[in-house]
Amino acid sequence: MRFSRDYKILPDYEIADAKHGKTLKDILDESEYLLKSLSRYKETADQEEMARIGYLIDHVLALNTRTRMLLGEKFPFNEMAKKLYDLTAPEYDYRKFGRIVEELNQALPGSGSGREKILEFRRRISIPGDRLLEVMTKTTQEFHDMSMDRMTLTGNSIPRVRVRRLPSPDMAFLSILFGYDYNHLEYERNFNLDYPWTVDNVIECIGHEMEPGHLTYYEKRTQTYIDTCWPEMAVVQQFSPSSAFTEGSARYVISMCFDHSSEQKTEFERQVIFKAAGLDAGLADLMPLWHEYCEIAGYGKLEVTRKVWDQVWSRKEAADFLKDYGIISPEAEDESVLHLAADDGHFVAHDYARDVVKAYFKQEASTADEEWRLYEKLCCGHMSMGEMEKALR
Ligand SMILES: [Zn+2]
């Protein structure tokens, strides 16, 4: 594998780009032909093949849609999200934005408006640069141990953690995959010293991006690919229902790690993150309310990206909305609403997908252990976000 420390992206992505070299028009034609063939195949397929055929159809449709988008075709936001992720997020209850800011206004220390207290609290739970390595290393080890206790894992894939300055403060981290085999991923995360780390995004980033989130998902998919020879298991398709599953479930498993107890999670934050970061541990009790705010803020971003995409709101209206609720800083440019996420439909595939996964897990599993077995099964199999979404209705 070619490897250079100067790589700005995962080396495997670059190899994959170079390997295929198909034009968008080729991909469009082939995906349309494949969709027709799969639909014909489905007509006479056995019942036990249906989950796999459904998965393949959903993923080829997502590929076809993404290709059309790259060729310049425009879709309304909900249609785009449905075709890419097989999800339709209903309009959020806007009253929740004002309510949570008022609750924070009552609960957070300091003076000024609720919005000002939010900005000040965010500053007070920021991780100092000289403590970042210790915070990230300790949190990574803790999440590794929690994953090992609850899942069937080899235990060989704990990632190396480093910190360094990356080219832009918007980059949270740089990942390097050195190589892998059936029971070992050799992986390194370089966390950006210039990124604005706070207690909540440390816990999100470690649990979500590494174990038991994405890194565990990759380990499970690699093993499934080798065990079954299903080629689709080797494909990590960003704009697709399985991407929405890995994003949504990687958020939900964080809650599973703490047995859905906000007391346990707060204690973890106090003992591990606040301590290693040298922050005022007295603020830890405010974290459950803060996490609730972060969840609602995620839906704020979803609503903004939808309204800007569908041209219902101007950039200024969208930016003002986010500023009103302290979601972006008062100095942020209006243009910043176009850069809330790098991928189209991001907040549907992350925030809304998390709540779909949550509802589905609550419906299908009655104990914590059953939830972990279900998570492992879905990592290795042909899931359908559309089917899971029915649990919300
Ligand atoms: Zn993710």
mmCIF file of C-alpha atoms and ligand atoms in Angstrom:
data_model
loop_
_atom_site.group_PDB
_atom_site.id
_atom_site.type_symbol
_atom_site.label_atom_id
_atom_site.label_comp_id
_atom_site.label_asym_id
_atom_site.label_seq_id
_atom_site.Cartn_x
_atom_site.Cartn_y
_atom_site.Cartn_z
ATOM 1 C CA MET A 1 0.000 0.000 0.000
ATOM 2 C CA ARG A 2 1.339 3.417 -0.936
ATOM 3 C CA PHE A 3 1.490 5.580 2.116
ATOM 4 C CA SER A 4 2.704 9.034 2.912
ATOM 5 C CA ARG A 5 2.368 10.971 6.146
ATOM 6 C CA ASP A 6 1.272 13.966 4.048
ATOM 7 C CA TYR A 7 -1.952 12.278 2.920
ATOM 8 C CA LYS A 8 -4.971 14.456 3.630
ATOM 9 C CA ILE A 9 -7.433 11.631 3.045
ATOM 10 C CA LEU A 10 -7.616 7.919 3.779
ATOM 11 C CA PRO A 11 -5.173 6.187 1.429
ATOM 12 C CA ASP A 12 -7.733 3.466 0.604
ATOM 13 C CA TYR A 13 -10.095 6.118 -0.844
ATOM 14 C CA GLU A 14 -7.415 7.316 -3.196
ATOM 15 C CA ILE A 15 -6.563 3.807 -4.350
ATOM 16 C CA ALA A 16 -10.259 3.105 -4.951
ATOM 17 C CA ASP A 17 -10.603 6.283 -7.060
ATOM 18 C CA ALA A 18 -7.650 5.367 -9.216
ATOM 19 C CA LYS A 19 -8.680 1.743 -9.599
ATOM 20 C CA HIS A 20 -12.100 2.194 -11.185
ATOM 21 C CA GLY A 21 -11.822 5.261 -13.372
ATOM 22 C CA LYS A 22 -15.382 5.125 -14.744
ATOM 23 C CA THR A 23 -17.152 8.211 -16.072
ATOM 24 C CA LEU A 24 -20.352 9.414 -14.419
ATOM 25 C CA LYS A 25 -22.212 8.526 -17.619
ATOM 26 C CA ASP A 26 -20.895 4.922 -17.416
ATOM 27 C CA ILE A 27 -21.998 4.688 -13.785
ATOM 28 C CA LEU A 28 -25.421 6.109 -14.652
ATOM 29 C CA ASP A 29 -25.970 3.627 -17.491
ATOM 30 C CA GLU A 30 -24.725 0.641 -15.511
ATOM 31 C CA SER A 31 -26.745 1.538 -12.410
ATOM 32 C CA GLU A 32 -29.942 1.869 -14.478
ATOM 33 C CA TYR A 33 -29.344 -1.475 -16.142
ATOM 34 C CA LEU A 34 -28.545 -3.086 -12.791
ATOM 35 C CA LEU A 35 -31.699 -1.672 -11.172
ATOM 36 C CA LYS A 36 -33.842 -3.169 -13.944
ATOM 37 C CA SER A 37 -32.065 -6.522 -13.674
ATOM 38 C CA LEU A 38 -32.483 -6.622 -9.893
ATOM 39 C CA SER A 39 -36.210 -5.821 -10.148
ATOM 40 C CA ARG A 40 -36.640 -8.623 -12.703
ATOM 41 C CA TYR A 41 -34.652 -11.016 -10.505
ATOM 42 C CA LYS A 42 -36.802 -10.111 -7.501
ATOM 43 C CA GLU A 43 -40.003 -11.228 -9.280
ATOM 44 C CA THR A 44 -39.106 -14.917 -8.996
ATOM 45 C CA ALA A 45 -36.607 -14.843 -6.104
ATOM 46 C CA ASP A 46 -36.924 -17.036 -2.999
ATOM 47 C CA GLN A 47 -38.173 -15.477 0.217
ATOM 48 C CA GLU A 48 -34.800 -15.881 1.950
ATOM 49 C CA GLU A 49 -33.112 -13.761 -0.736
ATOM 50 C CA MET A 50 -35.450 -10.777 -0.300
ATOM 51 C CA ALA A 51 -33.455 -8.895 2.359
ATOM 52 C CA ARG A 52 -30.329 -9.022 0.222
ATOM 53 C CA ILE A 53 -32.138 -8.030 -2.993
ATOM 54 C CA GLY A 54 -33.854 -5.160 -1.161
ATOM 55 C CA TYR A 55 -30.483 -3.976 0.143
ATOM 56 C CA LEU A 56 -28.914 -4.132 -3.326
ATOM 57 C CA ILE A 57 -31.825 -2.253 -4.918
ATOM 58 C CA ASP A 58 -31.699 0.486 -2.228
ATOM 59 C CA HIS A 59 -27.931 0.877 -2.667
ATOM 60 C CA VAL A 60 -27.952 0.905 -6.466
ATOM 61 C CA LEU A 61 -30.784 3.471 -6.367
ATOM 62 C CA ALA A 62 -28.648 5.610 -4.031
ATOM 63 C CA LEU A 63 -25.678 5.307 -6.383
ATOM 64 C CA ASN A 64 -27.875 6.195 -9.366
ATOM 65 C CA THR A 65 -29.294 9.249 -7.531
ATOM 66 C CA ARG A 66 -25.897 10.478 -6.416
ATOM 67 C CA THR A 67 -24.630 10.143 -10.005
ATOM 68 C CA ARG A 68 -27.572 12.174 -11.304
ATOM 69 C CA MET A 69 -26.851 14.841 -8.678
ATOM 70 C CA LEU A 70 -23.202 15.014 -9.728
ATOM 71 C CA LEU A 71 -24.354 15.389 -13.328
ATOM 72 C CA GLY A 72 -26.320 18.484 -12.251
ATOM 73 C CA GLU A 73 -29.845 17.198 -11.630
ATOM 74 C CA LYS A 74 -31.708 18.894 -8.741
ATOM 75 C CA PHE A 75 -34.046 17.087 -6.349
ATOM 76 C CA PRO A 76 -36.225 18.539 -3.581
ATOM 77 C CA PHE A 77 -34.548 17.902 -0.189
ATOM 78 C CA ASN A 78 -36.917 15.168 1.012
ATOM 79 C CA GLU A 79 -36.757 13.321 -2.307
ATOM 80 C CA MET A 80 -32.955 13.511 -2.284
ATOM 81 C CA ALA A 81 -32.795 12.137 1.283
ATOM 82 C CA LYS A 82 -35.314 9.389 0.528
ATOM 83 C CA LYS A 83 -33.440 8.218 -2.556
ATOM 84 C CA LEU A 84 -30.001 8.401 -0.951
ATOM 85 C CA TYR A 85 -30.736 7.218 2.589
ATOM 86 C CA ASP A 86 -34.221 5.671 2.342
ATOM 87 C CA LEU A 87 -35.374 8.099 5.066
ATOM 88 C CA THR A 88 -37.838 10.977 5.266
ATOM 89 C CA ALA A 89 -37.426 13.234 8.289
ATOM 90 C CA PRO A 90 -40.735 14.889 9.206
ATOM 91 C CA GLU A 91 -40.649 18.609 10.047
ATOM 92 C CA TYR A 92 -39.270 19.075 13.562
ATOM 93 C CA ASP A 93 -41.305 20.614 16.379
ATOM 94 C CA TYR A 94 -39.904 24.183 16.323
ATOM 95 C CA ARG A 95 -41.200 24.945 19.826
ATOM 96 C CA LYS A 96 -38.409 22.725 21.195
ATOM 97 C CA PHE A 97 -35.711 25.229 20.138
ATOM 98 C CA GLY A 98 -37.055 28.072 22.268
ATOM 99 C CA ARG A 99 -37.899 25.772 25.187
ATOM 100 C CA ILE A 100 -34.405 24.284 25.502
ATOM 101 C CA VAL A 101 -32.750 27.713 25.361
ATOM 102 C CA GLU A 102 -35.069 28.887 28.154
ATOM 103 C CA GLU A 103 -34.225 25.775 30.211
ATOM 104 C CA LEU A 104 -30.520 26.431 29.713
ATOM 105 C CA ASN A 105 -31.045 30.070 30.636
ATOM 106 C CA GLN A 106 -32.461 28.898 33.994
ATOM 107 C CA ALA A 107 -29.825 26.214 34.594
ATOM 108 C CA LEU A 108 -26.515 27.570 33.302
ATOM 109 C CA PRO A 109 -24.288 29.797 35.444
ATOM 110 C CA GLY A 110 -23.396 33.362 34.494
ATOM 111 C CA SER A 111 -25.332 36.424 33.477
ATOM 112 C CA GLY A 112 -26.818 37.676 30.216
ATOM 113 C CA SER A 113 -29.281 36.026 27.832
ATOM 114 C CA GLY A 114 -29.741 32.280 27.382
ATOM 115 C CA ARG A 115 -27.786 32.508 24.154
ATOM 116 C CA GLU A 116 -24.859 34.225 25.861
ATOM 117 C CA LYS A 117 -24.827 31.619 28.632
ATOM 118 C CA ILE A 118 -24.749 28.866 25.991
ATOM 119 C CA LEU A 119 -21.683 30.412 24.334
ATOM 120 C CA GLU A 120 -19.976 30.854 27.706
ATOM 121 C CA PHE A 121 -20.748 27.287 28.804
ATOM 122 C CA ARG A 122 -19.332 25.942 25.540
ATOM 123 C CA ARG A 123 -16.143 27.853 26.294
ATOM 124 C CA ARG A 124 -15.986 26.459 29.841
ATOM 125 C CA ILE A 125 -16.246 22.835 28.691
ATOM 126 C CA SER A 126 -13.543 23.302 26.020
ATOM 127 C CA ILE A 127 -10.523 20.994 26.187
ATOM 128 C CA PRO A 128 -7.178 22.835 26.510
ATOM 129 C CA GLY A 129 -4.744 21.850 23.735
ATOM 130 C CA ASP A 130 -2.058 20.647 26.143
ATOM 131 C CA ARG A 131 -4.541 18.157 27.660
ATOM 132 C CA LEU A 132 -6.011 16.884 24.368
ATOM 133 C CA LEU A 133 -3.744 13.848 23.953
ATOM 134 C CA GLU A 134 -4.454 12.578 27.456
ATOM 135 C CA VAL A 135 -8.205 13.138 27.102
ATOM 136 C CA MET A 136 -8.390 11.351 23.746
ATOM 137 C CA THR A 137 -6.152 8.442 24.796
ATOM 138 C CA LYS A 138 -8.060 7.787 28.038
ATOM 139 C CA THR A 139 -11.476 8.079 26.386
ATOM 140 C CA THR A 140 -10.392 5.747 23.565
ATOM 141 C CA GLN A 141 -9.229 3.113 26.068
ATOM 142 C CA GLU A 142 -12.489 3.376 28.043
ATOM 143 C CA PHE A 143 -14.672 2.965 24.940
ATOM 144 C CA HIS A 144 -12.492 0.045 23.813
ATOM 145 C CA ASP A 145 -13.041 -1.685 27.168
ATOM 146 C CA MET A 146 -16.800 -1.034 27.107
ATOM 147 C CA SER A 147 -17.001 -2.457 23.566
ATOM 148 C CA MET A 148 -14.995 -5.542 24.534
ATOM 149 C CA ASP A 149 -17.320 -6.197 27.494
ATOM 150 C CA ARG A 150 -20.420 -6.051 25.346
ATOM 151 C CA MET A 151 -19.553 -7.317 21.868
ATOM 152 C CA THR A 152 -17.856 -10.238 20.150
ATOM 153 C CA LEU A 153 -14.649 -8.540 19.032
ATOM 154 C CA THR A 154 -11.086 -9.651 18.470
ATOM 155 C CA GLY A 155 -9.824 -6.736 20.589
ATOM 156 C CA ASN A 156 -6.936 -6.186 18.191
ATOM 157 C CA SER A 157 -8.267 -3.016 16.623
ATOM 158 C CA ILE A 158 -7.820 -0.345 19.272
ATOM 159 C CA PRO A 159 -6.693 2.661 17.219
ATOM 160 C CA ARG A 160 -3.515 4.639 17.835
ATOM 161 C CA VAL A 161 -4.273 8.160 18.998
ATOM 162 C CA ARG A 162 -2.136 11.169 18.115
ATOM 163 C CA VAL A 163 -2.683 14.913 18.176
ATOM 164 C CA ARG A 164 -1.255 17.404 15.707
ATOM 165 C CA ARG A 165 -2.035 20.642 13.889
ATOM 166 C CA LEU A 166 -4.051 20.033 10.710
ATOM 167 C CA PRO A 167 -4.362 22.490 7.797
ATOM 168 C CA SER A 168 -7.800 23.876 8.752
ATOM 169 C CA PRO A 169 -9.558 24.317 12.133
ATOM 170 C CA ASP A 170 -12.681 22.743 10.524
ATOM 171 C CA MET A 171 -10.976 19.337 10.276
ATOM 172 C CA ALA A 172 -11.651 17.400 13.466
ATOM 173 C CA PHE A 173 -9.176 14.634 12.666
ATOM 174 C CA LEU A 174 -7.163 12.854 10.016
ATOM 175 C CA SER A 175 -7.501 9.072 9.755
ATOM 176 C CA ILE A 176 -4.855 6.736 8.433
ATOM 177 C CA LEU A 177 -5.560 3.114 7.639
ATOM 178 C CA PHE A 178 -2.248 1.252 7.489
ATOM 179 C CA GLY A 179 -3.771 -2.099 6.637
ATOM 180 C CA TYR A 180 -6.098 -4.828 7.812
ATOM 181 C CA ASP A 181 -6.797 -8.519 7.856
ATOM 182 C CA TYR A 182 -9.598 -10.739 9.177
ATOM 183 C CA ASN A 183 -9.002 -9.979 12.828
ATOM 184 C CA HIS A 184 -7.033 -6.770 12.929
ATOM 185 C CA LEU A 185 -7.426 -3.193 11.707
ATOM 186 C CA GLU A 186 -4.260 -1.099 11.889
ATOM 187 C CA TYR A 187 -5.668 2.374 12.263
ATOM 188 C CA GLU A 188 -4.507 5.761 13.445
ATOM 189 C CA ARG A 189 -6.443 8.931 14.308
ATOM 190 C CA ASN A 190 -4.696 12.284 14.360
ATOM 191 C CA PHE A 191 -6.878 14.733 16.285
ATOM 192 C CA ASN A 192 -6.562 18.373 15.320
ATOM 193 C CA LEU A 193 -5.125 20.609 18.048
ATOM 194 C CA ASP A 194 -6.806 23.596 16.355
ATOM 195 C CA TYR A 195 -10.319 22.106 16.382
ATOM 196 C CA PRO A 196 -12.689 23.488 19.074
ATOM 197 C CA TRP A 197 -12.984 20.332 21.230
ATOM 198 C CA THR A 198 -15.602 20.297 23.964
ATOM 199 C CA VAL A 199 -16.544 17.511 26.422
ATOM 200 C CA ASP A 200 -19.598 16.511 24.371
ATOM 201 C CA ASN A 201 -17.806 16.264 21.049
ATOM 202 C CA VAL A 202 -14.975 14.222 22.610
ATOM 203 C CA ILE A 203 -17.465 11.581 23.728
ATOM 204 C CA GLU A 204 -19.281 11.748 20.362
ATOM 205 C CA CYS A 205 -16.079 11.572 18.388
ATOM 206 C CA ILE A 206 -14.446 8.658 20.235
ATOM 207 C CA GLY A 207 -17.552 6.480 20.690
ATOM 208 C CA HIS A 208 -18.928 7.278 17.244
ATOM 209 C CA GLU A 209 -15.824 7.282 15.035
ATOM 210 C CA MET A 210 -13.891 4.465 16.687
ATOM 211 C CA GLU A 211 -15.155 1.701 18.992
ATOM 212 C CA PRO A 212 -17.984 0.625 19.214
ATOM 213 C CA GLY A 213 -18.974 2.894 16.267
ATOM 214 C CA HIS A 214 -17.418 3.073 12.809
ATOM 215 C CA LEU A 215 -14.210 1.177 13.467
ATOM 216 C CA THR A 216 -16.138 -1.746 14.904
ATOM 217 C CA TYR A 217 -18.530 -1.552 11.959
ATOM 218 C CA TYR A 218 -15.573 -1.818 9.538
ATOM 219 C CA GLU A 219 -14.180 -4.778 11.461
ATOM 220 C CA LYS A 220 -17.562 -6.549 11.349
ATOM 221 C CA ARG A 221 -18.103 -5.787 7.659
ATOM 222 C CA THR A 222 -14.631 -7.011 6.716
ATOM 223 C CA GLN A 223 -15.218 -10.296 8.537
ATOM 224 C CA THR A 224 -18.667 -10.687 6.962
ATOM 225 C CA TYR A 225 -17.212 -10.073 3.522
ATOM 226 C CA ILE A 226 -14.617 -12.803 4.033
ATOM 227 C CA ASP A 227 -17.110 -15.235 5.626
ATOM 228 C CA THR A 228 -19.860 -14.829 3.019
ATOM 229 C CA CYS A 229 -18.136 -13.550 -0.152
ATOM 230 C CA TRP A 230 -20.925 -10.968 -0.528
ATOM 231 C CA PRO A 231 -19.063 -8.239 -2.451
ATOM 232 C CA GLU A 232 -21.473 -5.528 -1.251
ATOM 233 C CA MET A 233 -20.101 -5.972 2.286
ATOM 234 C CA ALA A 234 -16.743 -4.636 1.099
ATOM 235 C CA VAL A 235 -18.308 -1.424 -0.194
ATOM 236 C CA VAL A 236 -18.556 1.551 2.145
ATOM 237 C CA GLN A 237 -20.938 3.775 0.189
ATOM 238 C CA GLN A 238 -21.196 7.230 1.749
ATOM 239 C CA PHE A 239 -24.531 8.356 0.279
ATOM 240 C CA SER A 240 -26.596 5.261 1.025
ATOM 241 C CA PRO A 241 -28.944 3.612 3.533
ATOM 242 C CA SER A 242 -26.089 1.552 5.064
ATOM 243 C CA SER A 243 -24.221 4.828 5.600
ATOM 244 C CA ALA A 244 -27.276 6.229 7.410
ATOM 245 C CA PHE A 245 -27.301 3.030 9.479
ATOM 246 C CA THR A 246 -23.652 3.268 10.486
ATOM 247 C CA GLU A 247 -23.995 6.996 11.272
ATOM 248 C CA GLY A 248 -27.249 6.668 13.213
ATOM 249 C CA SER A 249 -26.210 3.520 15.070
ATOM 250 C CA ALA A 250 -22.735 4.905 15.887
ATOM 251 C CA ARG A 251 -24.546 7.687 17.743
ATOM 252 C CA TYR A 252 -27.035 5.404 19.418
ATOM 253 C CA VAL A 253 -24.369 2.908 20.648
ATOM 254 C CA ILE A 254 -22.849 5.668 22.783
ATOM 255 C CA SER A 255 -26.029 5.652 24.828
ATOM 256 C CA MET A 256 -25.940 1.820 24.861
ATOM 257 C CA CYS A 257 -22.419 1.972 26.347
ATOM 258 C CA PHE A 258 -23.904 3.696 29.401
ATOM 259 C CA ASP A 259 -26.983 1.438 29.562
ATOM 260 C CA HIS A 260 -29.048 4.503 28.514
ATOM 261 C CA SER A 261 -28.407 6.030 31.937
ATOM 262 C CA SER A 262 -27.583 9.729 31.863
ATOM 263 C CA GLU A 263 -26.193 9.404 35.426
ATOM 264 C CA GLN A 264 -23.652 6.813 34.216
ATOM 265 C CA LYS A 265 -22.705 8.956 31.250
ATOM 266 C CA THR A 266 -22.305 12.060 33.421
ATOM 267 C CA GLU A 267 -20.151 10.123 35.904
ATOM 268 C CA PHE A 268 -17.967 8.971 33.018
ATOM 269 C CA GLU A 269 -17.614 12.541 31.776
ATOM 270 C CA ARG A 270 -16.745 13.767 35.254
ATOM 271 C CA GLN A 271 -14.249 11.002 36.082
ATOM 272 C CA VAL A 272 -12.554 10.650 32.707
ATOM 273 C CA ILE A 273 -12.939 13.774 30.567
ATOM 274 C CA PHE A 274 -13.338 16.658 33.018
ATOM 275 C CA LYS A 275 -10.514 15.263 35.159
ATOM 276 C CA ALA A 276 -8.044 14.623 32.319
ATOM 277 C CA ALA A 277 -8.889 18.018 30.775
ATOM 278 C CA GLY A 278 -8.472 19.845 34.099
ATOM 279 C CA LEU A 279 -11.983 21.369 33.789
ATOM 280 C CA ASP A 280 -14.301 22.461 36.607
ATOM 281 C CA ALA A 281 -15.955 19.123 37.561
ATOM 282 C CA GLY A 282 -18.833 21.064 39.139
ATOM 283 C CA LEU A 283 -20.100 21.727 35.610
ATOM 284 C CA ALA A 284 -20.513 17.982 34.874
ATOM 285 C CA ASP A 285 -24.003 17.921 36.409
ATOM 286 C CA LEU A 286 -25.164 20.237 33.629
ATOM 287 C CA MET A 287 -24.098 17.793 30.913
ATOM 288 C CA PRO A 288 -27.404 15.853 30.592
ATOM 289 C CA LEU A 289 -29.223 19.102 29.758
ATOM 290 C CA TRP A 290 -26.351 20.126 27.496
ATOM 291 C CA HIS A 291 -26.555 16.832 25.564
ATOM 292 C CA GLU A 292 -30.285 17.385 25.149
ATOM 293 C CA TYR A 293 -29.504 20.817 23.719
ATOM 294 C CA CYS A 294 -26.920 19.301 21.337
ATOM 295 C CA GLU A 295 -29.539 16.831 20.039
ATOM 296 C CA ILE A 296 -32.058 19.611 19.445
ATOM 297 C CA ALA A 297 -29.344 21.764 17.833
ATOM 298 C CA GLY A 298 -28.693 18.883 15.391
ATOM 299 C CA TYR A 299 -32.330 19.078 14.316
ATOM 300 C CA GLY A 300 -31.926 22.859 14.012
ATOM 301 C CA LYS A 301 -29.190 22.228 11.469
ATOM 302 C CA LEU A 302 -31.358 19.655 9.697
ATOM 303 C CA GLU A 303 -34.191 22.201 9.343
ATOM 304 C CA VAL A 304 -31.803 24.892 8.137
ATOM 305 C CA THR A 305 -30.154 22.688 5.509
ATOM 306 C CA ARG A 306 -33.588 21.558 4.263
ATOM 307 C CA LYS A 307 -34.970 25.107 4.057
ATOM 308 C CA VAL A 308 -31.874 26.482 2.335
ATOM 309 C CA TRP A 309 -31.780 23.529 -0.086
ATOM 310 C CA ASP A 310 -35.464 24.012 -1.012
ATOM 311 C CA GLN A 311 -34.944 27.812 -1.212
ATOM 312 C CA VAL A 312 -37.579 28.474 1.463
ATOM 313 C CA TRP A 313 -35.057 30.477 3.522
ATOM 314 C CA SER A 314 -32.231 32.734 2.408
ATOM 315 C CA ARG A 315 -28.753 32.140 3.864
ATOM 316 C CA LYS A 316 -29.243 35.136 6.131
ATOM 317 C CA GLU A 317 -32.576 33.868 7.489
ATOM 318 C CA ALA A 318 -30.970 30.479 8.132
ATOM 319 C CA ALA A 319 -27.918 31.976 9.851
ATOM 320 C CA ASP A 320 -30.099 34.247 12.011
ATOM 321 C CA PHE A 321 -32.179 31.251 13.074
ATOM 322 C CA LEU A 322 -29.085 29.330 14.198
ATOM 323 C CA LYS A 323 -27.668 32.397 15.954
ATOM 324 C CA ASP A 324 -30.936 32.956 17.856
ATOM 325 C CA TYR A 325 -30.530 29.564 19.526
ATOM 326 C CA GLY A 326 -26.770 29.768 20.084
ATOM 327 C CA ILE A 327 -26.117 26.982 17.548
ATOM 328 C CA ILE A 328 -23.547 29.035 15.634
ATOM 329 C CA SER A 329 -21.525 31.941 16.932
ATOM 330 C CA PRO A 330 -22.935 35.485 16.538
ATOM 331 C CA GLU A 331 -19.910 36.391 14.389
ATOM 332 C CA ALA A 332 -20.460 33.543 11.878
ATOM 333 C CA GLU A 333 -20.940 34.642 8.250
ATOM 334 C CA ASP A 334 -24.277 33.921 6.536
ATOM 335 C CA GLU A 335 -22.343 31.693 4.117
ATOM 336 C CA SER A 336 -21.492 29.368 7.013
ATOM 337 C CA VAL A 337 -24.952 27.767 6.705
ATOM 338 C CA LEU A 338 -23.710 26.208 3.461
ATOM 339 C CA HIS A 339 -20.860 24.508 5.327
ATOM 340 C CA LEU A 340 -22.689 22.970 8.277
ATOM 341 C CA ALA A 341 -21.738 19.574 6.854
ATOM 342 C CA ALA A 342 -19.725 18.374 3.892
ATOM 343 C CA ASP A 343 -22.281 15.809 2.745
ATOM 344 C CA ASP A 344 -25.801 16.470 1.415
ATOM 345 C CA GLY A 345 -28.549 15.371 3.787
ATOM 346 C CA HIS A 346 -25.975 14.939 6.584
ATOM 347 C CA PHE A 347 -28.384 15.651 9.454
ATOM 348 C CA VAL A 348 -30.957 13.201 8.083
ATOM 349 C CA ALA A 349 -28.297 10.473 7.820
ATOM 350 C CA HIS A 350 -26.930 11.233 11.310
ATOM 351 C CA ASP A 351 -29.408 12.877 13.681
ATOM 352 C CA TYR A 352 -32.686 11.605 12.286
ATOM 353 C CA ALA A 353 -31.124 8.169 11.549
ATOM 354 C CA ARG A 354 -30.079 7.949 15.221
ATOM 355 C CA ASP A 355 -33.705 8.370 16.294
ATOM 356 C CA VAL A 356 -34.868 5.817 13.710
ATOM 357 C CA VAL A 357 -32.297 3.305 15.008
ATOM 358 C CA LYS A 358 -33.344 4.120 18.577
ATOM 359 C CA ALA A 359 -37.054 3.486 17.885
ATOM 360 C CA TYR A 360 -36.254 0.275 16.015
ATOM 361 C CA PHE A 361 -33.977 -1.059 18.761
ATOM 362 C CA LYS A 362 -36.597 -0.253 21.419
ATOM 363 C CA GLN A 363 -39.147 -2.180 19.375
ATOM 364 C CA GLU A 364 -36.964 -5.212 18.612
ATOM 365 C CA ALA A 365 -34.891 -5.669 21.786
ATOM 366 C CA SER A 366 -36.097 -5.832 25.360
ATOM 367 C CA THR A 367 -32.746 -6.062 27.179
ATOM 368 C CA ALA A 368 -29.377 -4.314 26.857
ATOM 369 C CA ASP A 369 -27.793 -7.603 25.779
ATOM 370 C CA GLU A 370 -30.388 -8.064 23.025
ATOM 371 C CA GLU A 371 -29.628 -4.543 21.791
ATOM 372 C CA TRP A 372 -25.925 -5.377 21.469
ATOM 373 C CA ARG A 373 -26.693 -8.651 19.617
ATOM 374 C CA LEU A 374 -29.012 -6.718 17.275
ATOM 375 C CA TYR A 375 -26.332 -4.087 16.636
ATOM 376 C CA GLU A 376 -23.785 -6.777 15.714
ATOM 377 C CA LYS A 377 -26.282 -8.539 13.466
ATOM 378 C CA LEU A 378 -27.166 -5.349 11.582
ATOM 379 C CA CYS A 379 -23.490 -4.391 11.143
ATOM 380 C CA CYS A 380 -22.990 -7.732 9.358
ATOM 381 C CA GLY A 381 -26.186 -7.894 7.353
ATOM 382 C CA HIS A 382 -28.665 -6.513 4.874
ATOM 383 C CA MET A 383 -30.474 -3.848 6.838
ATOM 384 C CA SER A 384 -33.175 -1.533 5.471
ATOM 385 C CA MET A 385 -33.552 1.990 6.860
ATOM 386 C CA GLY A 386 -37.038 2.234 5.329
ATOM 387 C CA GLU A 387 -38.099 -0.865 7.299
ATOM 388 C CA MET A 388 -36.543 0.483 10.511
ATOM 389 C CA GLU A 389 -38.260 3.835 10.044
ATOM 390 C CA LYS A 390 -41.644 2.116 10.417
ATOM 391 C CA ALA A 391 -40.835 1.730 14.130
ATOM 392 C CA LEU A 392 -41.201 5.523 14.503
ATOM 393 C CA ARG A 393 -44.746 5.609 13.152
HETATM 394 ZN ZN ZN B 1 -19.803 9.047 11.372
#
